[in-house]
mmCIF file of C-alpha atoms and ligand atoms in Angstrom:
data_model
loop_
_atom_site.group_PDB
_atom_site.id
_atom_site.type_symbol
_atom_site.label_atom_id
_atom_site.label_comp_id
_atom_site.label_asym_id
_atom_site.label_seq_id
_atom_site.Cartn_x
_atom_site.Cartn_y
_atom_site.Cartn_z
ATOM 1 C CA MET A 17 5.717 -63.195 6.534
ATOM 2 C CA ILE A 18 6.627 -59.891 4.610
ATOM 3 C CA LYS A 19 4.556 -59.246 1.717
ATOM 4 C CA SER A 20 4.686 -57.242 -1.442
ATOM 5 C CA VAL A 21 3.277 -53.726 -1.817
ATOM 6 C CA GLY A 22 2.480 -51.915 -4.210
ATOM 7 C CA ILE A 23 0.211 -49.147 -5.869
ATOM 8 C CA THR A 24 -3.461 -50.189 -5.912
ATOM 9 C CA GLY A 25 -4.824 -46.670 -6.393
ATOM 10 C CA ILE A 26 -3.756 -43.076 -7.614
ATOM 11 C CA GLY A 27 -4.784 -39.819 -8.303
ATOM 12 C CA TYR A 28 -3.975 -36.183 -9.129
ATOM 13 C CA SER A 29 -4.920 -32.926 -8.585
ATOM 14 C CA VAL A 30 -3.645 -29.486 -9.637
ATOM 15 C CA PRO A 31 -5.648 -26.031 -8.988
ATOM 16 C CA GLU A 32 -7.029 -24.839 -12.619
ATOM 17 C CA LYS A 33 -5.578 -21.208 -12.937
ATOM 18 C CA ILE A 34 -2.229 -21.174 -14.978
ATOM 19 C CA VAL A 35 0.250 -18.719 -14.702
ATOM 20 C CA THR A 36 2.347 -18.262 -18.041
ATOM 21 C CA ASN A 37 6.322 -17.170 -18.303
ATOM 22 C CA ALA A 38 4.789 -14.308 -20.265
ATOM 23 C CA ASP A 39 2.724 -13.779 -16.864
ATOM 24 C CA LEU A 40 6.005 -13.777 -14.908
ATOM 25 C CA GLU A 41 7.417 -11.135 -16.919
ATOM 26 C CA LYS A 42 5.268 -8.775 -16.084
ATOM 27 C CA ILE A 43 6.093 -9.106 -12.041
ATOM 28 C CA VAL A 44 9.663 -9.775 -12.189
ATOM 29 C CA ASP A 45 12.825 -9.222 -14.562
ATOM 30 C CA THR A 46 12.431 -12.199 -16.204
ATOM 31 C CA SER A 47 11.937 -13.717 -19.474
ATOM 32 C CA ASP A 48 10.140 -16.626 -21.116
ATOM 33 C CA GLU A 49 13.887 -17.642 -23.159
ATOM 34 C CA TRP A 50 15.568 -17.440 -19.692
ATOM 35 C CA ILE A 51 12.849 -19.760 -17.558
ATOM 36 C CA VAL A 52 12.695 -22.203 -20.801
ATOM 37 C CA GLU A 53 16.386 -22.442 -21.341
ATOM 38 C CA ARG A 54 17.542 -22.637 -18.030
ATOM 39 C CA THR A 55 14.642 -25.142 -16.415
ATOM 40 C CA GLY A 56 12.357 -26.231 -19.190
ATOM 41 C CA ILE A 57 9.156 -24.801 -17.591
ATOM 42 C CA ARG A 58 6.648 -23.072 -19.596
ATOM 43 C CA GLU A 59 3.950 -22.476 -17.246
ATOM 44 C CA ARG A 60 2.299 -23.699 -13.737
ATOM 45 C CA ARG A 61 -0.623 -24.020 -11.541
ATOM 46 C CA ILE A 62 -1.243 -21.760 -8.870
ATOM 47 C CA ALA A 63 -3.768 -22.301 -6.368
ATOM 48 C CA ALA A 64 -6.654 -19.690 -5.632
ATOM 49 C CA GLU A 65 -6.665 -17.648 -2.360
ATOM 50 C CA GLY A 66 -8.137 -19.665 0.489
ATOM 51 C CA VAL A 67 -7.129 -23.013 -1.120
ATOM 52 C CA SER A 68 -4.348 -24.611 1.003
ATOM 53 C CA THR A 69 -2.227 -27.955 0.726
ATOM 54 C CA SER A 70 -4.969 -29.960 2.878
ATOM 55 C CA ALA A 71 -7.530 -29.087 0.021
ATOM 56 C CA LEU A 72 -5.667 -30.164 -3.016
ATOM 57 C CA ALA A 73 -4.365 -33.456 -0.650
ATOM 58 C CA ALA A 74 -8.112 -34.653 0.092
ATOM 59 C CA GLU A 75 -8.890 -33.945 -3.963
ATOM 60 C CA ALA A 76 -6.155 -36.111 -5.096
ATOM 61 C CA ALA A 77 -6.481 -39.036 -1.960
ATOM 62 C CA LEU A 78 -10.415 -39.185 -2.780
ATOM 63 C CA LYS A 79 -9.319 -39.953 -6.474
ATOM 64 C CA ALA A 80 -6.393 -42.358 -5.785
ATOM 65 C CA LEU A 81 -9.168 -44.178 -3.094
ATOM 66 C CA ALA A 82 -11.731 -44.165 -6.122
ATOM 67 C CA ASP A 83 -8.943 -45.797 -8.543
ATOM 68 C CA ALA A 84 -8.433 -48.376 -5.503
ATOM 69 C CA LYS A 85 -12.111 -48.881 -5.515
ATOM 70 C CA LEU A 86 -11.978 -48.429 -1.580
ATOM 71 C CA SER A 87 -13.679 -46.217 0.704
ATOM 72 C CA PRO A 88 -12.067 -43.621 3.359
ATOM 73 C CA GLU A 89 -12.951 -45.695 5.998
ATOM 74 C CA ASP A 90 -10.814 -48.588 4.486
ATOM 75 C CA ILE A 91 -7.726 -46.154 5.411
ATOM 76 C CA ASP A 92 -5.402 -47.719 8.209
ATOM 77 C CA LEU A 93 -2.757 -44.757 7.924
ATOM 78 C CA ILE A 94 -2.371 -41.174 6.117
ATOM 79 C CA ILE A 95 0.890 -40.131 5.688
ATOM 80 C CA VAL A 96 1.463 -36.744 4.101
ATOM 81 C CA GLY A 97 4.650 -35.138 2.560
ATOM 82 C CA SER A 98 4.810 -31.419 2.498
ATOM 83 C CA ALA A 99 7.082 -28.562 2.444
ATOM 84 C CA SER A 100 4.018 -26.256 2.622
ATOM 85 C CA PRO A 101 1.700 -27.372 5.016
ATOM 86 C CA ASP A 102 -0.967 -26.133 6.124
ATOM 87 C CA MET A 103 0.066 -24.738 9.616
ATOM 88 C CA LEU A 104 3.295 -25.597 11.631
ATOM 89 C CA PHE A 105 0.912 -28.219 13.360
ATOM 90 C CA PRO A 106 -1.637 -29.852 13.466
ATOM 91 C CA SER A 107 -0.390 -32.019 10.725
ATOM 92 C CA THR A 108 -1.756 -31.764 7.147
ATOM 93 C CA ALA A 109 -2.210 -35.451 7.449
ATOM 94 C CA CYS A 110 -4.798 -34.686 10.364
ATOM 95 C CA LEU A 111 -6.833 -32.329 8.218
ATOM 96 C CA VAL A 112 -6.847 -34.458 5.400
ATOM 97 C CA GLN A 113 -8.135 -37.245 7.385
ATOM 98 C CA ALA A 114 -10.845 -35.199 8.592
ATOM 99 C CA LYS A 115 -11.535 -34.083 4.874
ATOM 100 C CA ILE A 116 -12.340 -37.167 3.567
ATOM 101 C CA GLY A 117 -13.837 -38.775 6.530
ATOM 102 C CA ALA A 118 -10.925 -41.696 6.782
ATOM 103 C CA LYS A 119 -12.212 -42.153 10.400
ATOM 104 C CA ASN A 120 -10.172 -45.239 10.875
ATOM 105 C CA ALA A 121 -6.844 -44.402 9.987
ATOM 106 C CA GLY A 122 -3.842 -42.658 11.922
ATOM 107 C CA ALA A 123 -2.044 -39.365 10.581
ATOM 108 C CA PHE A 124 1.293 -37.751 10.111
ATOM 109 C CA ASP A 125 3.094 -35.652 8.201
ATOM 110 C CA LEU A 126 6.315 -36.354 7.359
ATOM 111 C CA SER A 127 9.282 -33.760 5.963
ATOM 112 C CA ALA A 128 11.864 -34.469 3.560
ATOM 113 C CA ALA A 129 10.917 -31.625 1.208
ATOM 114 C CA CYS A 130 10.581 -32.721 -2.418
ATOM 115 C CA SER A 131 11.889 -36.382 -1.826
ATOM 116 C CA SER A 132 8.664 -36.946 1.204
ATOM 117 C CA PHE A 133 6.776 -38.979 -1.216
ATOM 118 C CA VAL A 134 9.251 -41.725 -1.702
ATOM 119 C CA TYR A 135 10.290 -41.530 1.856
ATOM 120 C CA GLY A 136 6.399 -41.605 2.609
ATOM 121 C CA MET A 137 6.043 -45.036 0.217
ATOM 122 C CA SER A 138 8.725 -46.437 2.080
ATOM 123 C CA VAL A 139 7.532 -46.115 5.642
ATOM 124 C CA GLY A 140 3.852 -46.881 4.286
ATOM 125 C CA SER A 141 4.857 -49.674 2.769
ATOM 126 C CA GLN A 142 6.829 -51.535 5.600
ATOM 127 C CA MET A 143 3.441 -51.120 7.830
ATOM 128 C CA ILE A 144 1.593 -53.560 5.235
ATOM 129 C CA ALA A 145 4.606 -55.671 4.359
ATOM 130 C CA THR A 146 5.056 -56.522 8.023
ATOM 131 C CA GLY A 147 0.888 -57.339 8.496
ATOM 132 C CA ILE A 148 -0.086 -54.139 10.827
ATOM 133 C CA TYR A 149 -1.996 -52.384 8.218
ATOM 134 C CA LYS A 150 -3.852 -53.560 5.118
ATOM 135 C CA HIS A 151 -4.064 -49.553 3.297
ATOM 136 C CA VAL A 152 -1.593 -46.650 3.679
ATOM 137 C CA LEU A 153 -2.636 -43.495 1.778
ATOM 138 C CA VAL A 154 0.498 -41.527 0.861
ATOM 139 C CA ILE A 155 0.040 -38.255 -0.581
ATOM 140 C CA GLY A 156 2.645 -35.317 -1.704
ATOM 141 C CA ALA A 157 1.036 -32.278 -1.501
ATOM 142 C CA GLU A 158 1.786 -28.509 -2.035
ATOM 143 C CA VAL A 159 0.775 -24.843 -2.251
ATOM 144 C CA LEU A 160 4.099 -23.353 -2.275
ATOM 145 C CA SER A 161 2.865 -20.332 -4.207
ATOM 146 C CA LYS A 162 1.899 -19.058 -0.714
ATOM 147 C CA ILE A 163 5.464 -19.336 0.546
ATOM 148 C CA ILE A 164 7.081 -18.196 -2.520
ATOM 149 C CA ASP A 165 8.579 -14.352 -2.310
ATOM 150 C CA TRP A 166 6.966 -13.273 -5.701
ATOM 151 C CA GLN A 167 9.556 -10.449 -5.945
ATOM 152 C CA ASP A 168 12.650 -12.948 -6.001
ATOM 153 C CA ARG A 169 13.218 -13.927 -9.697
ATOM 154 C CA ASN A 170 15.471 -16.512 -8.357
ATOM 155 C CA THR A 171 12.525 -18.667 -6.869
ATOM 156 C CA CYS A 172 9.116 -17.360 -8.063
ATOM 157 C CA VAL A 173 9.450 -19.039 -11.528
ATOM 158 C CA LEU A 174 10.380 -22.048 -10.450
ATOM 159 C CA PHE A 175 7.480 -23.940 -8.393
ATOM 160 C CA GLY A 176 3.817 -24.285 -8.868
ATOM 161 C CA ASP A 177 0.921 -26.172 -6.558
ATOM 162 C CA GLY A 178 -0.624 -29.587 -6.641
ATOM 163 C CA ALA A 179 -1.015 -32.679 -4.844
ATOM 164 C CA GLY A 180 -0.503 -36.528 -6.067
ATOM 165 C CA ALA A 181 -1.736 -39.295 -3.834
ATOM 166 C CA ALA A 182 -1.531 -43.422 -3.776
ATOM 167 C CA VAL A 183 -3.194 -46.063 -1.981
ATOM 168 C CA LEU A 184 -0.392 -48.749 -1.008
ATOM 169 C CA SER A 185 -1.850 -52.298 -0.610
ATOM 170 C CA GLU A 186 -0.772 -56.082 -0.734
ATOM 171 C CA VAL A 187 0.101 -57.007 -4.220
ATOM 172 C CA GLU A 188 0.963 -60.358 -5.915
ATOM 173 C CA PRO A 189 4.315 -61.653 -4.957
ATOM 174 C CA GLY A 190 7.063 -60.263 -7.440
ATOM 175 C CA TYR A 191 5.419 -56.956 -7.665
ATOM 176 C CA GLY A 192 5.065 -53.805 -6.017
ATOM 177 C CA ILE A 193 8.062 -51.769 -4.186
ATOM 178 C CA LEU A 194 11.522 -54.276 -4.937
ATOM 179 C CA GLY A 195 13.902 -51.452 -4.124
ATOM 180 C CA ILE A 196 14.541 -48.409 -1.994
ATOM 181 C CA ASP A 197 17.074 -45.916 -1.341
ATOM 182 C CA LEU A 198 16.804 -43.126 1.240
ATOM 183 C CA GLY A 199 19.264 -40.589 2.325
ATOM 184 C CA ALA A 200 20.066 -36.943 3.889
ATOM 185 C CA ASP A 201 23.101 -34.445 4.016
ATOM 186 C CA GLY A 202 21.895 -32.268 6.654
ATOM 187 C CA THR A 203 24.963 -30.370 6.524
ATOM 188 C CA GLY A 204 23.266 -28.498 3.172
ATOM 189 C CA ALA A 205 20.218 -27.502 5.211
ATOM 190 C CA ASP A 206 21.010 -23.665 4.397
ATOM 191 C CA ALA A 207 21.069 -24.583 0.917
ATOM 192 C CA LEU A 208 16.861 -24.384 0.635
ATOM 193 C CA LEU A 209 15.007 -23.306 3.494
ATOM 194 C CA VAL A 210 11.846 -21.084 4.481
ATOM 195 C CA PRO A 211 14.396 -19.389 7.371
ATOM 196 C CA ALA A 212 11.836 -18.077 9.429
ATOM 197 C CA GLY A 213 8.619 -19.212 11.478
ATOM 198 C CA GLY A 214 9.909 -21.830 13.351
ATOM 199 C CA THR A 215 11.605 -22.120 17.041
ATOM 200 C CA ARG A 216 15.042 -21.428 15.362
ATOM 201 C CA MET A 217 13.852 -17.846 14.142
ATOM 202 C CA PRO A 218 10.630 -17.052 15.279
ATOM 203 C CA ALA A 219 8.298 -14.730 13.371
ATOM 204 C CA SER A 220 8.450 -11.155 14.105
ATOM 205 C CA ALA A 221 7.847 -7.904 12.187
ATOM 206 C CA GLU A 222 11.514 -8.169 11.394
ATOM 207 C CA THR A 223 11.197 -11.284 10.028
ATOM 208 C CA VAL A 224 8.352 -10.587 7.865
ATOM 209 C CA ALA A 225 9.937 -7.128 6.758
ATOM 210 C CA ASN A 226 12.769 -9.020 5.439
ATOM 211 C CA HIS A 227 10.992 -11.784 3.501
ATOM 212 C CA GLN A 228 12.275 -14.729 5.796
ATOM 213 C CA HIS A 229 8.840 -16.430 5.942
ATOM 214 C CA PHE A 230 9.404 -17.297 2.065
ATOM 215 C CA VAL A 231 11.733 -20.164 0.465
ATOM 216 C CA HIS A 232 15.453 -18.908 -0.152
ATOM 217 C CA MET A 233 17.319 -21.317 -2.218
ATOM 218 C CA ASN A 234 21.273 -21.395 -3.139
ATOM 219 C CA GLY A 235 19.987 -22.138 -6.866
ATOM 220 C CA PRO A 236 23.470 -23.580 -8.268
ATOM 221 C CA GLU A 237 24.357 -25.213 -4.936
ATOM 222 C CA VAL A 238 21.008 -27.345 -5.348
ATOM 223 C CA PHE A 239 21.952 -28.274 -8.847
ATOM 224 C CA ARG A 240 25.012 -29.334 -8.108
ATOM 225 C CA PHE A 241 23.769 -31.407 -5.166
ATOM 226 C CA ALA A 242 20.718 -32.529 -7.306
ATOM 227 C CA THR A 243 22.864 -33.860 -10.727
ATOM 228 C CA LYS A 244 25.103 -36.072 -8.423
ATOM 229 C CA VAL A 245 22.440 -37.883 -6.269
ATOM 230 C CA MET A 246 19.751 -38.205 -8.563
ATOM 231 C CA GLY A 247 21.452 -40.822 -10.363
ATOM 232 C CA ALA A 248 23.529 -42.292 -7.547
ATOM 233 C CA SER A 249 20.100 -43.028 -5.495
ATOM 234 C CA ALA A 250 18.452 -44.495 -8.331
ATOM 235 C CA ILE A 251 21.414 -46.873 -8.985
ATOM 236 C CA ARG A 252 21.185 -47.785 -5.449
ATOM 237 C CA ALA A 253 17.652 -48.439 -5.284
ATOM 238 C CA MET A 254 18.073 -50.388 -8.476
ATOM 239 C CA GLU A 255 20.674 -52.685 -7.001
ATOM 240 C CA HIS A 256 18.323 -53.379 -3.994
ATOM 241 C CA ALA A 257 15.571 -54.370 -6.503
ATOM 242 C CA GLY A 258 18.296 -56.394 -8.819
ATOM 243 C CA VAL A 259 17.093 -54.388 -11.940
ATOM 244 C CA THR A 260 19.595 -53.226 -14.757
ATOM 245 C CA SER A 261 19.087 -50.017 -16.343
ATOM 246 C CA ASP A 262 18.097 -51.933 -19.592
ATOM 247 C CA GLU A 263 15.169 -53.536 -17.674
ATOM 248 C CA VAL A 264 13.632 -49.926 -16.618
ATOM 249 C CA ASP A 265 10.819 -49.110 -18.736
ATOM 250 C CA TRP A 266 9.909 -45.362 -17.157
ATOM 251 C CA LEU A 267 12.033 -43.138 -15.056
ATOM 252 C CA ILE A 268 9.762 -41.005 -13.072
ATOM 253 C CA PRO A 269 12.020 -38.166 -11.642
ATOM 254 C CA HIS A 270 11.338 -35.316 -9.148
ATOM 255 C CA GLN A 271 10.286 -32.823 -11.692
ATOM 256 C CA ALA A 272 12.402 -29.641 -10.977
ATOM 257 C CA ASN A 273 14.326 -28.948 -14.072
ATOM 258 C CA THR A 274 14.756 -30.730 -17.311
ATOM 259 C CA ARG A 275 18.599 -30.325 -17.268
ATOM 260 C CA ILE A 276 18.491 -32.074 -14.075
ATOM 261 C CA ILE A 277 16.174 -35.004 -15.238
ATOM 262 C CA GLN A 278 18.432 -35.089 -18.692
ATOM 263 C CA SER A 279 21.824 -35.405 -16.376
ATOM 264 C CA ALA A 280 20.143 -38.269 -14.255
ATOM 265 C CA ALA A 281 18.747 -39.844 -17.044
ATOM 266 C CA LYS A 282 22.033 -40.028 -18.769
ATOM 267 C CA ARG A 283 23.890 -41.497 -15.795
ATOM 268 C CA LEU A 284 21.443 -44.359 -15.753
ATOM 269 C CA HIS A 285 21.674 -45.209 -19.325
ATOM 270 C CA VAL A 286 17.841 -44.732 -19.687
ATOM 271 C CA PRO A 287 16.766 -42.835 -22.826
ATOM 272 C CA MET A 288 14.683 -39.715 -22.689
ATOM 273 C CA GLU A 289 11.854 -41.682 -24.646
ATOM 274 C CA LYS A 290 11.277 -43.384 -21.365
ATOM 275 C CA VAL A 291 11.490 -40.608 -18.853
ATOM 276 C CA ILE A 292 8.377 -38.865 -17.593
ATOM 277 C CA VAL A 293 8.595 -35.288 -17.858
ATOM 278 C CA ASN A 294 6.039 -32.695 -17.231
ATOM 279 C CA VAL A 295 7.657 -29.774 -15.461
ATOM 280 C CA ASP A 296 7.233 -27.559 -18.616
ATOM 281 C CA ARG A 297 3.365 -27.702 -17.613
ATOM 282 C CA TYR A 298 3.479 -27.628 -13.794
ATOM 283 C CA GLY A 299 6.982 -26.460 -12.594
ATOM 284 C CA ASN A 300 8.607 -27.892 -9.772
ATOM 285 C CA THR A 301 5.761 -28.937 -7.272
ATOM 286 C CA SER A 302 8.019 -30.552 -4.828
ATOM 287 C CA SER A 303 6.783 -33.629 -3.125
ATOM 288 C CA ALA A 304 3.752 -33.640 -5.415
ATOM 289 C CA SER A 305 5.685 -33.712 -8.565
ATOM 290 C CA ILE A 306 6.834 -37.483 -8.448
ATOM 291 C CA PRO A 307 2.779 -38.735 -7.682
ATOM 292 C CA ILE A 308 1.639 -36.222 -10.014
ATOM 293 C CA ALA A 309 3.729 -37.281 -13.088
ATOM 294 C CA LEU A 310 3.059 -41.049 -12.333
ATOM 295 C CA ALA A 311 -0.806 -40.525 -12.287
ATOM 296 C CA GLU A 312 -0.715 -38.381 -15.429
ATOM 297 C CA ALA A 313 1.343 -40.939 -17.146
ATOM 298 C CA ARG A 314 -0.927 -43.839 -15.896
ATOM 299 C CA ASP A 315 -3.997 -41.859 -17.116
ATOM 300 C CA GLN A 316 -2.265 -41.302 -20.567
ATOM 301 C CA GLY A 317 -1.937 -45.388 -20.863
ATOM 302 C CA LYS A 318 1.523 -44.935 -20.788
ATOM 303 C CA ILE A 319 1.917 -47.690 -17.808
ATOM 304 C CA LYS A 320 1.120 -51.411 -18.254
ATOM 305 C CA LYS A 321 1.105 -54.187 -15.701
ATOM 306 C CA GLY A 322 4.229 -55.700 -15.130
ATOM 307 C CA ASP A 323 6.587 -52.214 -16.147
ATOM 308 C CA THR A 324 9.563 -51.560 -14.046
ATOM 309 C CA LEU A 325 9.539 -48.073 -12.853
ATOM 310 C CA VAL A 326 12.001 -45.997 -11.273
ATOM 311 C CA LEU A 327 11.045 -42.778 -8.918
ATOM 312 C CA VAL A 328 13.265 -40.561 -7.199
ATOM 313 C CA GLY A 329 13.795 -37.362 -6.095
ATOM 314 C CA PHE A 330 15.932 -35.073 -3.865
ATOM 315 C CA GLY A 331 15.292 -31.802 -1.956
ATOM 316 C CA GLY A 332 15.359 -29.542 0.619
ATOM 317 C CA GLY A 333 17.007 -31.182 3.699
ATOM 318 C CA LEU A 334 19.444 -32.032 1.880
ATOM 319 C CA THR A 335 17.253 -35.229 1.004
ATOM 320 C CA TRP A 336 17.307 -37.868 -1.529
ATOM 321 C CA ALA A 337 14.965 -40.874 -2.139
ATOM 322 C CA GLY A 338 15.098 -43.402 -5.121
ATOM 323 C CA CYS A 339 12.381 -46.499 -5.617
ATOM 324 C CA VAL A 340 12.076 -49.247 -7.833
ATOM 325 C CA LEU A 341 8.386 -50.394 -8.570
ATOM 326 C CA LYS A 342 6.962 -53.518 -10.652
ATOM 327 C CA TRP A 343 3.555 -51.776 -11.526
ATOM 328 C CA SER A 344 0.621 -54.569 -10.510
ATOM 329 C CA LYS A 345 -2.313 -52.922 -11.331
ATOM 330 C CA GLU A 346 -4.408 -53.833 -14.516
ATOM 331 C CA GLU A 347 -5.877 -51.353 -16.657
HETATM 332 N N1 LIG B 429 15.265 -14.689 -14.909
HETATM 333 C C1 LIG B 429 16.295 -14.337 -15.514
HETATM 334 N N2 LIG B 429 17.567 -14.108 -14.722
HETATM 335 C C2 LIG B 429 17.393 -14.809 -13.500
HETATM 336 C C3 LIG B 429 16.021 -15.517 -13.203
HETATM 337 C C4 LIG B 429 15.305 -15.341 -13.629
HETATM 338 N N3 LIG B 429 14.094 -16.091 -13.457
HETATM 339 N N4 LIG B 429 16.814 -16.168 -12.159
HETATM 340 C C5 LIG B 429 18.164 -15.975 -12.017
HETATM 341 N N5 LIG B 429 18.626 -15.308 -12.806
HETATM 342 C C6 LIG B 429 20.318 -14.889 -13.340
HETATM 343 C C7 LIG B 429 20.765 -14.772 -11.953
HETATM 344 O O1 LIG B 429 20.888 -13.541 -11.168
HETATM 345 C C8 LIG B 429 22.141 -15.089 -12.629
HETATM 346 O O2 LIG B 429 22.799 -13.719 -12.854
HETATM 347 P P1 LIG B 429 24.382 -13.331 -12.691
HETATM 348 O O3 LIG B 429 25.123 -14.314 -13.660
HETATM 349 O O4 LIG B 429 23.987 -11.674 -12.987
HETATM 350 O O5 LIG B 429 24.164 -13.170 -11.013
HETATM 351 C C9 LIG B 429 21.998 -15.640 -13.913
HETATM 352 O O6 LIG B 429 20.505 -15.618 -14.388
HETATM 353 C C10 LIG B 429 22.498 -17.382 -13.802
HETATM 354 O O7 LIG B 429 22.378 -17.609 -12.591
HETATM 355 P P2 LIG B 429 22.333 -19.035 -12.035
HETATM 356 O O8 LIG B 429 21.632 -19.366 -10.798
HETATM 357 O O9 LIG B 429 23.954 -19.125 -12.552
HETATM 358 O O10 LIG B 429 21.724 -19.987 -13.073
HETATM 359 P P3 LIG B 429 21.562 -21.581 -13.437
HETATM 360 O O11 LIG B 429 21.903 -21.877 -14.763
HETATM 361 O O12 LIG B 429 22.481 -21.999 -12.235
HETATM 362 O O13 LIG B 429 20.207 -21.509 -13.205
HETATM 363 C C11 LIG B 429 18.381 -22.079 -11.709
HETATM 364 C C12 LIG B 429 19.315 -21.191 -11.930
HETATM 365 C C13 LIG B 429 17.665 -22.902 -12.482
HETATM 366 C C14 LIG B 429 17.522 -21.988 -10.339
HETATM 367 C C15 LIG B 429 19.398 -24.123 -11.535
HETATM 368 O O14 LIG B 429 20.497 -23.325 -10.513
HETATM 369 C C16 LIG B 429 18.294 -24.762 -10.787
HETATM 370 O O15 LIG B 429 17.488 -25.512 -11.338
HETATM 371 N N6 LIG B 429 18.633 -24.892 -9.536
HETATM 372 C C17 LIG B 429 18.282 -26.594 -8.764
HETATM 373 C C18 LIG B 429 16.546 -25.687 -8.503
HETATM 374 C C19 LIG B 429 15.923 -26.423 -7.443
HETATM 375 O O16 LIG B 429 16.081 -27.919 -7.993
HETATM 376 N N7 LIG B 429 14.913 -26.364 -6.615
HETATM 377 C C20 LIG B 429 14.236 -26.751 -6.096
HETATM 378 C C21 LIG B 429 15.063 -28.412 -5.252
HETATM 379 S S1 LIG B 429 13.301 -29.298 -4.507
HETATM 380 C C22 LIG B 429 13.044 -28.887 -3.229
HETATM 381 O O17 LIG B 429 13.160 -29.144 -2.173
HETATM 382 C C23 LIG B 429 11.849 -27.338 -3.334
#
């Protein structure tokens, strides 16, 4: 029998160091006014030297486990979504498994850029729904600051570091994940990428000199794509779940830009009072943004048992992913 699967524990971790728009004015030709007006971002968190993605991921994972009242040995599978993994391989998930001591868990990374967390939820939930596993840890984690070109004002003002984690387990029938929509358009791969360091363009002195190990982005193209797919993906997930706009209690979108978030909310007919927004304080934390926003909103007491949540993201790939979730945790 297919089981109902939901989030039974959630946690997040962000670095202490805050970098404001005023700080960025000192290193690139930008202004607080431009950044706030075009993106809504006021500040972001930046990891200290020596702190990698797996470190933030492990902190978030331990918080999610404590919230779920589980120990690391209870976890059957770890899925980490990241566009800024510790290394090409081994997977960041394996490093997290070692760091938290989840010795009974399988572990792998999933690459769908900012959509990775929702992609990870869809994969992990299937393993529980079919009875193969009991508890799956899904993590979105990024230390993008280490692969950002701090001389490129088109990108360096947008991103931040952080991690969010969720424990998926069986929940009472009617709760948990009700609908999912995953999508991709690989013809747009060049709109958002790290060009070098893989097999297509191996690392060389020239690639380093050309800044090709950093994130490159065609901002307007990604913007057009995002405004098109975010609402559409959420609507497909809602149709799958049989949920209408007026039944949505909280929209928790990928936090890239307030203008993109507003456009998705408008398309979905969800008022901004029901939209979780924290991009002003964290910038775009890619795969971590949705679980951080969800965990923060829960910690602030906004989310109650029985609430209908719509999570939706988009990102490099190009990819998109939507998920409808009936919150099952008693707070
Ligand atoms: N400060 C000042 N001026 C800037 C800055 C900056 N930081 N960055 C760009 N500009 C300039 C540009 O050079 C351009 O100048 P020009 O007209 O003289 O050429 C001007 O501002 C306007 O640039 P646009 O790119 O047209 O500005 P736009 O309104 O499109 O906003 C932005 C740019 C914010 C990047 C927007 O396109 C956007 O948000 N795109 C989506 C980005 C995104 O979400 N990426 C992450 C995807 S998720 C993932 O997978 C990681």
